[in-house]
CSV table of C-alpha atoms and ligand atoms in Angstrom, one decimal:
chain,number,residue,atom,x,y,z
A,162,UNK,CA,289.3,103.6,109.3
A,163,UNK,CA,287.5,104.2,106.0
A,164,UNK,CA,285.3,101.3,105.0
A,165,UNK,CA,282.9,100.7,102.1
A,166,UNK,CA,279.9,98.5,102.8
A,167,UNK,CA,278.1,96.9,99.8
A,168,UNK,CA,274.7,95.3,99.9
A,169,UNK,CA,272.2,94.1,97.5
A,170,UNK,CA,269.2,92.5,99.2
A,171,UNK,CA,266.3,90.2,98.3
A,172,UNK,CA,264.5,93.0,96.3
A,173,UNK,CA,267.3,92.8,93.7
A,174,UNK,CA,266.8,96.4,92.9
A,175,UNK,CA,270.4,97.4,92.9
A,176,UNK,CA,273.6,97.7,95.0
A,177,UNK,CA,273.5,100.0,98.1
A,178,UNK,CA,277.0,101.4,98.7
A,179,UNK,CA,278.1,103.3,101.8
A,180,UNK,CA,281.5,104.9,102.5
A,181,UNK,CA,281.9,105.2,106.2
A,182,UNK,CA,284.4,106.3,108.7
A,183,UNK,CA,284.5,103.9,111.6
A,184,UNK,CA,286.1,104.3,115.0
A,185,UNK,CA,285.9,102.5,118.3
A,186,UNK,CA,285.1,98.8,118.5
A,187,UNK,CA,281.9,97.8,120.3
A,188,UNK,CA,280.4,100.0,123.1
A,189,UNK,CA,282.4,102.9,121.7
A,190,UNK,CA,281.6,102.1,118.1
A,191,UNK,CA,281.1,105.2,116.0
A,192,UNK,CA,280.1,105.4,112.3
A,193,UNK,CA,280.0,108.5,110.1
A,194,UNK,CA,278.4,108.1,106.7
A,195,UNK,CA,280.6,110.0,104.2
A,196,UNK,CA,278.8,109.0,101.0
A,197,UNK,CA,276.0,106.7,100.1
A,198,UNK,CA,274.4,105.8,96.8
A,199,UNK,CA,272.3,103.0,95.1
A,200,UNK,CA,273.5,101.7,91.8
A,201,UNK,CA,270.7,99.8,89.9
A,202,UNK,CA,271.6,96.6,88.3
A,203,UNK,CA,271.6,96.5,84.4
A,204,UNK,CA,268.1,95.1,83.5
A,205,UNK,CA,269.5,92.0,82.0
A,206,UNK,CA,271.6,91.1,85.0
A,207,UNK,CA,268.7,91.8,87.3
A,208,UNK,CA,266.4,89.4,85.4
A,209,UNK,CA,269.1,86.7,85.4
A,210,UNK,CA,269.4,87.0,89.2
A,211,UNK,CA,265.7,86.9,89.7
A,212,UNK,CA,265.4,83.8,87.4
A,213,UNK,CA,268.2,82.0,89.2
A,214,UNK,CA,266.7,83.0,92.5
A,215,UNK,CA,263.4,81.6,91.4
A,216,UNK,CA,265.0,78.2,90.7
A,217,UNK,CA,266.0,78.4,87.0
A,218,UNK,CA,268.7,75.7,86.3
A,219,UNK,CA,271.9,77.1,84.8
A,220,UNK,CA,275.2,75.5,83.7
A,221,UNK,CA,278.4,75.9,85.8
A,222,UNK,CA,279.8,78.2,83.0
A,223,UNK,CA,276.7,80.4,83.3
A,224,UNK,CA,277.0,80.4,87.0
A,225,UNK,CA,280.7,81.5,86.8
A,226,UNK,CA,279.7,84.3,84.4
A,227,UNK,CA,276.9,85.5,86.7
A,228,UNK,CA,279.2,85.4,89.7
A,229,UNK,CA,281.8,87.6,88.0
A,230,UNK,CA,279.2,89.9,86.4
A,231,UNK,CA,277.9,90.6,89.9
A,232,UNK,CA,281.4,91.0,91.3
A,233,UNK,CA,282.1,93.6,88.6
A,234,UNK,CA,279.0,95.6,89.4
A,235,UNK,CA,279.9,95.5,93.1
A,236,UNK,CA,283.4,96.7,92.4
A,237,UNK,CA,282.1,99.5,90.2
A,238,UNK,CA,279.7,100.5,92.9
A,239,UNK,CA,282.6,100.7,95.4
A,240,UNK,CA,284.8,102.8,93.2
A,241,UNK,CA,281.9,105.1,92.3
A,242,UNK,CA,280.8,105.7,95.9
A,243,UNK,CA,284.4,106.6,97.0
A,244,UNK,CA,285.0,109.0,94.0
A,245,UNK,CA,286.2,112.3,95.4
A,246,UNK,CA,287.1,110.8,98.8
A,247,UNK,CA,290.2,109.3,100.3
A,248,UNK,CA,290.4,105.7,99.0
A,249,UNK,CA,288.9,103.2,101.5
A,250,UNK,CA,291.0,100.8,103.6
A,251,UNK,CA,288.6,98.0,103.4
A,252,UNK,CA,285.4,96.8,101.7
A,253,UNK,CA,282.7,94.7,103.3
A,254,UNK,CA,280.6,93.1,100.5
A,255,UNK,CA,277.5,91.1,101.3
A,256,UNK,CA,277.1,90.0,97.7
A,257,UNK,CA,273.8,88.9,96.1
A,258,UNK,CA,271.8,86.2,97.7
A,259,UNK,CA,270.6,83.7,95.1
A,260,UNK,CA,269.7,80.8,97.4
A,261,UNK,CA,269.0,80.5,101.1
A,262,UNK,CA,268.0,77.3,102.9
A,263,UNK,CA,267.8,77.6,106.7
A,264,UNK,CA,268.9,74.5,108.7
A,265,UNK,CA,266.1,72.2,109.8
A,266,UNK,CA,265.6,72.0,113.5
A,267,UNK,CA,266.7,68.8,115.1
A,268,UNK,CA,264.0,66.2,115.9
A,269,UNK,CA,263.9,65.6,119.6
A,270,UNK,CA,262.2,63.0,121.8
A,271,UNK,CA,262.5,63.2,125.6
A,272,UNK,CA,265.2,65.8,125.1
A,273,UNK,CA,267.3,63.5,123.0
A,274,UNK,CA,268.2,64.4,119.5
A,275,UNK,CA,266.8,61.6,117.4
A,276,UNK,CA,267.6,62.9,114.0
A,277,UNK,CA,270.3,65.4,113.3
A,278,UNK,CA,269.4,67.6,110.4
A,279,UNK,CA,271.8,69.0,107.8
A,280,UNK,CA,273.3,72.4,108.1
A,281,UNK,CA,271.7,75.3,106.3
A,282,UNK,CA,273.0,76.7,103.0
A,283,UNK,CA,273.2,80.2,101.8
A,284,UNK,CA,274.8,81.4,98.6
A,285,UNK,CA,275.8,85.0,97.9
A,286,UNK,CA,277.3,85.7,94.5
A,287,UNK,CA,279.9,88.4,93.6
A,288,UNK,CA,283.2,86.8,94.8
A,289,UNK,CA,285.2,89.0,97.1
A,290,UNK,CA,288.5,88.0,95.5
A,291,UNK,CA,287.4,89.6,92.3
A,292,UNK,CA,286.2,92.7,94.0
A,293,UNK,CA,289.5,93.1,95.8
A,294,UNK,CA,291.4,92.6,92.6
A,295,UNK,CA,289.2,95.1,90.6
A,296,UNK,CA,289.2,97.8,93.2
A,297,UNK,CA,292.7,97.4,94.7
A,298,UNK,CA,291.0,97.4,98.2
A,299,UNK,CA,291.1,94.4,100.6
A,300,UNK,CA,287.6,92.9,100.7
A,301,UNK,CA,285.7,90.8,103.2
A,302,UNK,CA,282.9,88.7,101.7
A,303,UNK,CA,280.9,85.5,102.3
A,304,UNK,CA,279.7,86.7,105.8
A,305,UNK,CA,277.0,84.0,106.3
A,306,UNK,CA,279.0,80.8,105.8
A,307,UNK,CA,280.8,80.6,109.1
A,308,UNK,CA,277.6,81.1,111.2
A,309,UNK,CA,275.9,78.4,109.1
A,310,UNK,CA,278.8,76.0,109.6
A,311,UNK,CA,278.4,76.5,113.3
A,312,UNK,CA,274.7,75.3,112.9
A,313,UNK,CA,273.3,78.8,112.6
A,314,UNK,CA,270.7,80.3,110.2
A,315,UNK,CA,273.4,82.6,108.7
A,316,UNK,CA,270.8,85.4,109.1
A,317,UNK,CA,270.0,87.9,110.2
A,318,UNK,CA,273.5,89.2,110.8
A,319,UNK,CA,272.7,92.9,111.2
A,320,UNK,CA,271.4,92.6,114.9
A,321,UNK,CA,274.8,92.8,116.6
A,322,UNK,CA,275.6,96.0,114.6
A,323,UNK,CA,272.1,97.4,115.3
A,324,UNK,CA,272.8,96.7,119.0
A,325,UNK,CA,276.0,98.8,119.1
A,326,UNK,CA,274.7,101.6,116.8
A,327,UNK,CA,271.2,101.9,118.1
A,328,UNK,CA,270.9,100.5,121.7
A,329,UNK,CA,269.4,103.2,123.9
A,330,UNK,CA,270.2,103.8,127.6
A,331,UNK,CA,266.6,103.7,128.9
A,332,UNK,CA,264.3,102.8,126.1
A,333,UNK,CA,263.7,99.4,124.5
A,334,UNK,CA,263.7,99.4,120.7
A,335,UNK,CA,262.8,97.1,117.8
A,336,UNK,CA,264.9,97.9,114.7
A,337,UNK,CA,262.7,96.7,111.9
A,338,UNK,CA,264.1,96.4,108.5
A,339,UNK,CA,261.5,96.2,105.7
A,340,UNK,CA,263.3,95.1,102.5
A,341,UNK,CA,262.2,92.3,100.3
A,342,UNK,CA,262.0,90.3,103.6
A,343,UNK,CA,261.5,91.8,107.0
A,344,UNK,CA,263.8,91.3,109.9
A,345,UNK,CA,263.9,92.6,113.4
A,346,UNK,CA,266.5,93.4,116.1
A,347,UNK,CA,265.1,93.8,119.6
A,348,UNK,CA,267.2,95.9,121.9
A,349,UNK,CA,266.3,96.1,125.5
A,350,UNK,CA,267.4,99.3,127.4
A,351,UNK,CA,271.2,99.3,127.8
A,352,UNK,CA,270.8,99.3,131.6
A,353,UNK,CA,269.4,95.7,131.4
A,354,UNK,CA,271.7,93.1,133.0
A,355,UNK,CA,273.7,90.9,130.5
A,356,UNK,CA,272.5,93.4,127.8
A,357,UNK,CA,274.1,91.8,124.7
A,358,UNK,CA,272.7,88.3,125.6
A,359,UNK,CA,269.2,89.8,125.9
A,360,UNK,CA,269.3,91.2,122.3
A,361,UNK,CA,267.0,89.2,120.0
A,362,UNK,CA,266.4,89.0,116.2
A,363,UNK,CA,264.8,87.0,113.5
A,364,UNK,CA,263.3,87.3,110.0
A,365,UNK,CA,259.6,88.4,110.4
A,366,UNK,CA,258.5,87.2,107.0
A,367,UNK,CA,257.6,89.1,103.8
A,368,UNK,CA,258.5,92.8,103.7
A,369,UNK,CA,257.9,94.2,100.3
A,370,UNK,CA,258.5,91.0,98.3
A,371,UNK,CA,254.9,89.8,97.8
A,372,UNK,CA,253.7,93.4,97.4
A,373,UNK,CA,256.2,94.2,94.7
A,374,UNK,CA,255.4,91.0,92.7
A,375,UNK,CA,251.6,91.7,93.0
A,376,UNK,CA,252.0,95.4,91.9
A,377,UNK,CA,254.0,94.2,88.9
A,378,UNK,CA,251.4,91.7,87.9
A,379,UNK,CA,248.4,94.0,88.6
A,380,UNK,CA,249.9,96.9,86.6
A,381,UNK,CA,251.1,94.6,83.8
A,382,UNK,CA,254.7,95.6,84.4
A,383,UNK,CA,254.0,99.4,84.4
A,384,UNK,CA,254.9,99.6,88.1
A,385,UNK,CA,257.5,97.8,90.1
A,386,UNK,CA,256.3,98.7,93.6
A,387,UNK,CA,253.5,100.6,95.4
A,388,UNK,CA,255.0,104.0,95.9
A,389,UNK,CA,254.3,105.4,99.4
A,390,UNK,CA,251.7,102.6,99.7
A,391,UNK,CA,249.3,104.9,97.8
A,392,UNK,CA,247.6,102.1,95.8
A,393,UNK,CA,247.0,99.8,98.9
A,394,UNK,CA,245.8,102.8,100.9
A,395,UNK,CA,242.7,103.1,98.6
A,396,UNK,CA,241.7,99.5,99.5
A,397,UNK,CA,240.6,97.7,102.7
A,398,UNK,CA,242.5,94.7,104.1
A,399,UNK,CA,240.6,91.5,104.4
A,400,UNK,CA,241.4,90.5,108.0
A,401,UNK,CA,239.9,87.0,107.7
A,402,UNK,CA,242.5,86.2,105.0
A,403,UNK,CA,245.3,87.7,107.0
A,404,UNK,CA,244.3,85.6,110.0
A,405,UNK,CA,244.3,82.5,107.8
A,406,UNK,CA,247.8,83.3,106.3
A,407,UNK,CA,249.2,84.0,109.7
A,408,UNK,CA,248.5,80.4,110.7
A,409,UNK,CA,251.2,79.3,108.4
A,410,UNK,CA,254.2,77.5,110.0
A,411,UNK,CA,256.8,80.2,109.4
A,412,UNK,CA,254.8,82.8,111.3
A,413,UNK,CA,254.1,80.4,114.2
A,414,UNK,CA,257.6,79.0,114.5
A,415,UNK,CA,259.8,80.4,117.3
A,416,UNK,CA,263.2,82.0,116.5
A,417,UNK,CA,265.9,81.4,115.4
A,418,UNK,CA,264.3,81.7,111.9
A,419,UNK,CA,265.2,83.1,108.5
A,420,UNK,CA,263.6,83.1,105.1
A,421,UNK,CA,263.7,84.3,101.5
A,422,UNK,CA,262.3,84.3,98.1
A,423,UNK,CA,262.3,80.4,98.3
A,424,UNK,CA,259.2,80.7,100.6
A,425,UNK,CA,257.7,84.1,99.9
A,426,UNK,CA,258.1,84.2,96.1
A,427,UNK,CA,255.9,83.7,93.1
A,428,UNK,CA,254.3,80.4,94.2
A,429,UNK,CA,253.3,81.9,97.5
A,430,UNK,CA,251.8,84.9,95.7
A,431,UNK,CA,249.8,82.5,93.4
A,432,UNK,CA,248.2,80.9,96.5
A,433,UNK,CA,247.4,84.4,97.8
A,434,UNK,CA,245.7,85.4,94.6
A,435,UNK,CA,243.7,82.1,94.7
A,436,UNK,CA,242.6,82.8,98.3
A,437,UNK,CA,241.7,86.4,97.4
A,438,UNK,CA,239.5,85.2,94.5
A,439,UNK,CA,237.2,83.5,97.1
A,440,UNK,CA,236.6,86.9,98.8
A,441,UNK,CA,236.2,88.8,95.5
A,442,UNK,CA,238.8,91.4,96.5
A,443,UNK,CA,239.5,94.4,94.3
A,444,UNK,CA,243.1,95.0,93.2
A,445,UNK,CA,243.4,97.7,95.9
A,446,UNK,CA,241.9,95.4,98.6
A,447,UNK,CA,244.3,92.7,97.6
A,448,UNK,CA,247.3,95.0,97.9
A,449,UNK,CA,246.0,96.4,101.2
A,450,UNK,CA,245.7,92.7,102.4
A,451,UNK,CA,249.3,91.9,101.5
A,452,UNK,CA,250.4,95.1,103.2
A,453,UNK,CA,248.4,94.0,106.2
A,454,UNK,CA,250.2,90.6,106.2
A,455,UNK,CA,253.5,92.4,106.4
A,456,UNK,CA,252.3,94.7,109.2
A,457,UNK,CA,250.5,92.0,111.3
A,458,UNK,CA,253.2,89.4,110.8
A,459,UNK,CA,255.7,91.9,112.3
A,460,UNK,CA,253.4,92.9,115.2
A,461,UNK,CA,252.4,89.2,115.8
A,462,UNK,CA,256.0,88.1,116.1
A,463,UNK,CA,256.8,90.9,118.7
A,464,UNK,CA,253.8,89.8,120.8
A,465,UNK,CA,254.7,86.1,120.5
A,466,UNK,CA,258.5,86.1,120.8
A,467,UNK,CA,259.6,89.1,122.8
A,468,UNK,CA,259.8,89.4,126.6
A,469,UNK,CA,258.0,92.8,126.3
A,470,UNK,CA,256.7,95.1,123.6
A,471,UNK,CA,259.2,97.8,122.6
A,472,UNK,CA,258.9,101.5,123.5
A,473,UNK,CA,260.1,102.4,120.0
A,474,UNK,CA,260.1,100.8,116.6
A,475,UNK,CA,262.8,102.1,114.2
A,476,UNK,CA,262.0,101.3,110.6
A,477,UNK,CA,264.7,100.9,108.0
A,478,UNK,CA,264.9,99.6,104.4
A,479,UNK,CA,262.8,100.7,101.4
A,480,UNK,CA,259.5,99.7,103.1
A,481,UNK,CA,260.1,102.5,105.7
A,482,UNK,CA,258.9,104.8,102.9
A,483,UNK,CA,255.6,103.0,102.5
A,484,UNK,CA,253.4,105.4,104.5
A,485,UNK,CA,250.4,103.1,104.5
A,486,UNK,CA,252.5,100.2,105.8
A,487,UNK,CA,253.9,102.4,108.5
A,488,UNK,CA,250.4,103.5,109.5
A,489,UNK,CA,249.2,99.9,109.7
A,490,UNK,CA,252.1,98.9,111.8
A,491,UNK,CA,251.4,101.8,114.2
A,492,UNK,CA,247.8,100.6,114.4
A,493,UNK,CA,248.9,97.1,115.4
A,494,UNK,CA,251.6,98.4,117.8
A,495,UNK,CA,249.7,101.1,119.6
A,496,UNK,CA,252.0,101.3,122.7
A,497,UNK,CA,255.1,101.9,120.6
A,498,UNK,CA,256.1,105.0,118.6
A,499,UNK,CA,256.9,103.9,115.0
A,500,UNK,CA,259.5,106.1,113.4
A,501,UNK,CA,262.4,105.6,111.0
A,502,UNK,CA,266.1,105.1,111.8
A,503,UNK,CA,266.7,108.5,110.0
A,504,UNK,CA,264.9,110.1,112.9
A,505,UNK,CA,267.6,108.8,115.3
A,506,UNK,CA,270.5,109.7,113.0
A,507,UNK,CA,271.1,106.5,111.1
A,508,UNK,CA,270.3,106.4,107.4
A,509,UNK,CA,267.3,104.1,106.8
A,510,UNK,CA,268.4,103.6,103.1
A,511,UNK,CA,272.0,102.7,103.8
A,512,UNK,CA,271.7,101.0,107.2
A,513,UNK,CA,272.3,97.5,105.8
A,514,UNK,CA,275.3,98.6,103.7
A,515,UNK,CA,276.7,100.4,106.7
A,516,UNK,CA,276.2,97.2,108.7
A,517,UNK,CA,278.4,95.2,106.3
A,518,UNK,CA,281.1,97.8,106.5
A,519,UNK,CA,281.0,97.4,110.3
A,520,UNK,CA,281.0,93.6,110.0
A,521,UNK,CA,284.1,93.8,107.8
A,522,UNK,CA,285.7,96.2,110.2
A,523,UNK,CA,285.0,93.7,113.1
A,524,UNK,CA,286.4,90.9,111.0
A,525,UNK,CA,289.6,92.9,110.5
A,526,UNK,CA,289.8,93.3,114.3
A,527,UNK,CA,288.9,89.7,115.0
A,528,UNK,CA,285.6,90.7,116.7
A,529,UNK,CA,282.5,88.4,116.4
A,530,UNK,CA,279.7,89.5,114.1
A,531,UNK,CA,276.9,87.1,114.8
A,532,UNK,CA,274.7,86.8,117.9
A,533,UNK,CA,274.3,83.1,118.7
A,534,UNK,CA,270.9,83.6,120.4
A,535,UNK,CA,269.7,85.2,117.1
A,536,UNK,CA,271.1,82.9,114.4
A,537,UNK,CA,271.2,79.7,116.5
A,538,UNK,CA,274.9,79.2,115.9
A,539,UNK,CA,276.9,77.3,118.5
A,540,UNK,CA,279.2,80.2,119.1
A,541,UNK,CA,280.0,83.9,118.3
A,542,UNK,CA,282.4,84.1,115.4
A,543,UNK,CA,284.2,86.7,113.4
A,544,UNK,CA,282.4,86.6,110.1
A,545,UNK,CA,283.6,86.8,106.5
A,546,UNK,CA,286.5,85.7,104.3
A,547,UNK,CA,289.3,88.3,103.9
A,548,UNK,CA,290.8,88.9,100.4
A,549,UNK,CA,293.9,91.0,101.0
A,550,UNK,CA,295.3,93.2,98.3
A,551,UNK,CA,299.1,93.4,98.1
A,552,UNK,CA,300.5,96.6,96.6
A,553,UNK,CA,299.8,96.4,92.9
A,554,UNK,CA,296.6,98.5,93.0
A,555,UNK,CA,293.5,97.9,91.0
A,556,UNK,CA,293.1,96.2,87.7
A,557,UNK,CA,291.0,97.9,85.0
A,558,UNK,CA,287.3,97.1,85.5
A,559,UNK,CA,286.8,97.8,81.8
A,560,UNK,CA,289.0,94.8,81.0
A,561,UNK,CA,286.3,92.5,82.6
A,562,UNK,CA,283.3,92.7,80.3
A,563,UNK,CA,280.1,91.1,81.5
B,664,ATP,N1,258.7,105.3,98.3
B,664,ATP,C1,258.4,104.0,98.6
B,664,ATP,N2,257.2,103.6,98.9
B,664,ATP,C2,256.9,102.3,99.1
B,664,ATP,N3,257.8,101.3,99.0
B,664,ATP,C3,259.1,101.6,98.7
B,664,ATP,C4,259.5,103.0,98.5
B,664,ATP,N4,260.8,103.0,98.2
B,664,ATP,C5,261.2,101.7,98.2
B,664,ATP,N5,260.2,100.9,98.5
B,664,ATP,C6,260.2,99.4,98.7
B,664,ATP,O1,261.5,99.0,99.2
B,664,ATP,C7,262.0,97.9,98.4
B,664,ATP,C8,263.5,98.0,98.4
B,664,ATP,O2,263.9,97.9,99.8
B,664,ATP,P1,265.3,97.5,100.2
B,664,ATP,O3,266.3,98.1,99.2
B,664,ATP,O4,265.5,97.9,101.6
B,664,ATP,O5,265.3,96.0,100.0
B,664,ATP,P2,266.5,94.9,100.0
B,664,ATP,O6,267.6,95.5,100.7
B,664,ATP,O7,266.7,94.5,98.6
B,664,ATP,O8,265.8,93.7,100.8
B,664,ATP,P3,266.3,92.8,102.1
B,664,ATP,O9,266.4,93.8,103.2
B,664,ATP,O10,265.2,91.8,102.2
B,664,ATP,O11,267.6,92.2,101.7
B,664,ATP,C9,261.4,98.2,97.0
B,664,ATP,O12,261.3,96.9,96.3
B,664,ATP,C10,260.0,98.7,97.3
B,664,ATP,O13,259.1,97.7,97.5
B,665,AH0,C1,270.0,85.2,103.2
B,665,AH0,C2,269.8,86.6,103.1
B,665,AH0,O1,270.3,87.3,102.3
B,665,AH0,N1,269.0,87.2,104.1
B,665,AH0,C3,268.7,88.6,104.2
B,665,AH0,C4,267.3,88.9,103.7
B,665,AH0,O2,267.1,90.3,103.7
B,665,AH0,C5,266.5,90.6,105.0
B,665,AH0,C6,266.5,89.3,105.7
B,665,AH0,O3,266.4,88.4,104.7
B,665,AH0,C7,267.8,89.1,106.5
B,665,AH0,O4,267.8,87.9,107.2
B,665,AH0,C8,269.1,89.1,105.6
B,665,AH0,O5,269.7,90.3,105.4
B,665,AH0,C9,270.1,91.1,106.5
B,665,AH0,C10,271.0,92.2,105.9
B,665,AH0,C11,270.8,90.4,107.7
B,665,AH0,O6,271.5,89.4,107.5
B,665,AH0,O7,270.7,91.0,108.8
């Protein structure tokens, strides 16, 4: 089956689109990347998304316009990535997260639930019905809501896909995505008893999010990120500060856990700048310290929450190109070899888009997408809402201005 996966993550840099050929189901799952491209958002749309994500209030009319502008961009990305190929049978569209509130953990006394907390809430814009209509391709969207309704975090959802694409017969692996936020999938060797139940995963904390915001501020907007980690590499991390930051609840909390810009956004960075002022850090030292927070929060969580450290760490996402970050991660995980998913045959740039193609394919086959031990959901569920396209084909995208 030919499936298009569409993903725009917490960095809000653009839409990753992957056209893949998928066969098999779970243990025999095979994915071949036929085409992959990133389509940057128009600047105005990007700044609207960032503003809403940072809590700017908008009217329902503005909300509707934003939802459809995002859907239009996603539909255009789908059509562009499949140009020159056989039209796809299905689209899996993650959409754009603009709000994510994990569920609060139940308050327990003597093992009795004394206060039952509300469900989590996660909102991805770019409605699937519109994408299906505009592309003429049946579309699965809204992947997180069913897991959340079952009491889960709704994230991360990639671990079950990582498991079947990257599980190794004899080696244990951590698949570490470093996007705006970092998230890990731990895969014990496939020979382990009850293998799928032993897979673990959680959000590790900030990936590039704080670093990107800091680079933008320190360069007065001239740079959007620290290319290859070159700027941070000229500084020295302040370990005392990293120790202090790592005491924060999120890093100490055991999984299931997920997070976003709501926690590691501009307000968090403001506090980091204030702390750094007390140590008189140079700009490069500050960036090195934020990079160290990403590296050490990842390594700390492996040490604290895994049954054993992995043999290999496979990096994915844009942060896998940050050479300084990769080097710091290797320093903090000396017993593992830190490489990228590219080196084991899966595109580090398009891994998340590929994962949403697989989740849509699993939804089509009625196969669960979440791992309850990862998200905390009460059960494994097929994820996503299906928007079927009848026979009429696609409407003109140009007729939907944004
Ligand atoms: N050459 C590079 N050197 C350093 N960092 C890079 C490089 N290329 C990309 N990045 C970082 O990767 C980020 C984008 O990563 P990615 O597209 O994986 O994030 P995302 O998918 O939006 O986030 P998430 O996975 O949290 O949803 C950029 O914002 C930048 O910080
Ligand atoms: C709410 C949301 O969009 N979460 C993203 C985000 O980006 C990384 C991390 O935080 C992860 O939990 C998740 O995305 C990936 C694709 C996931 O669900 O596995």
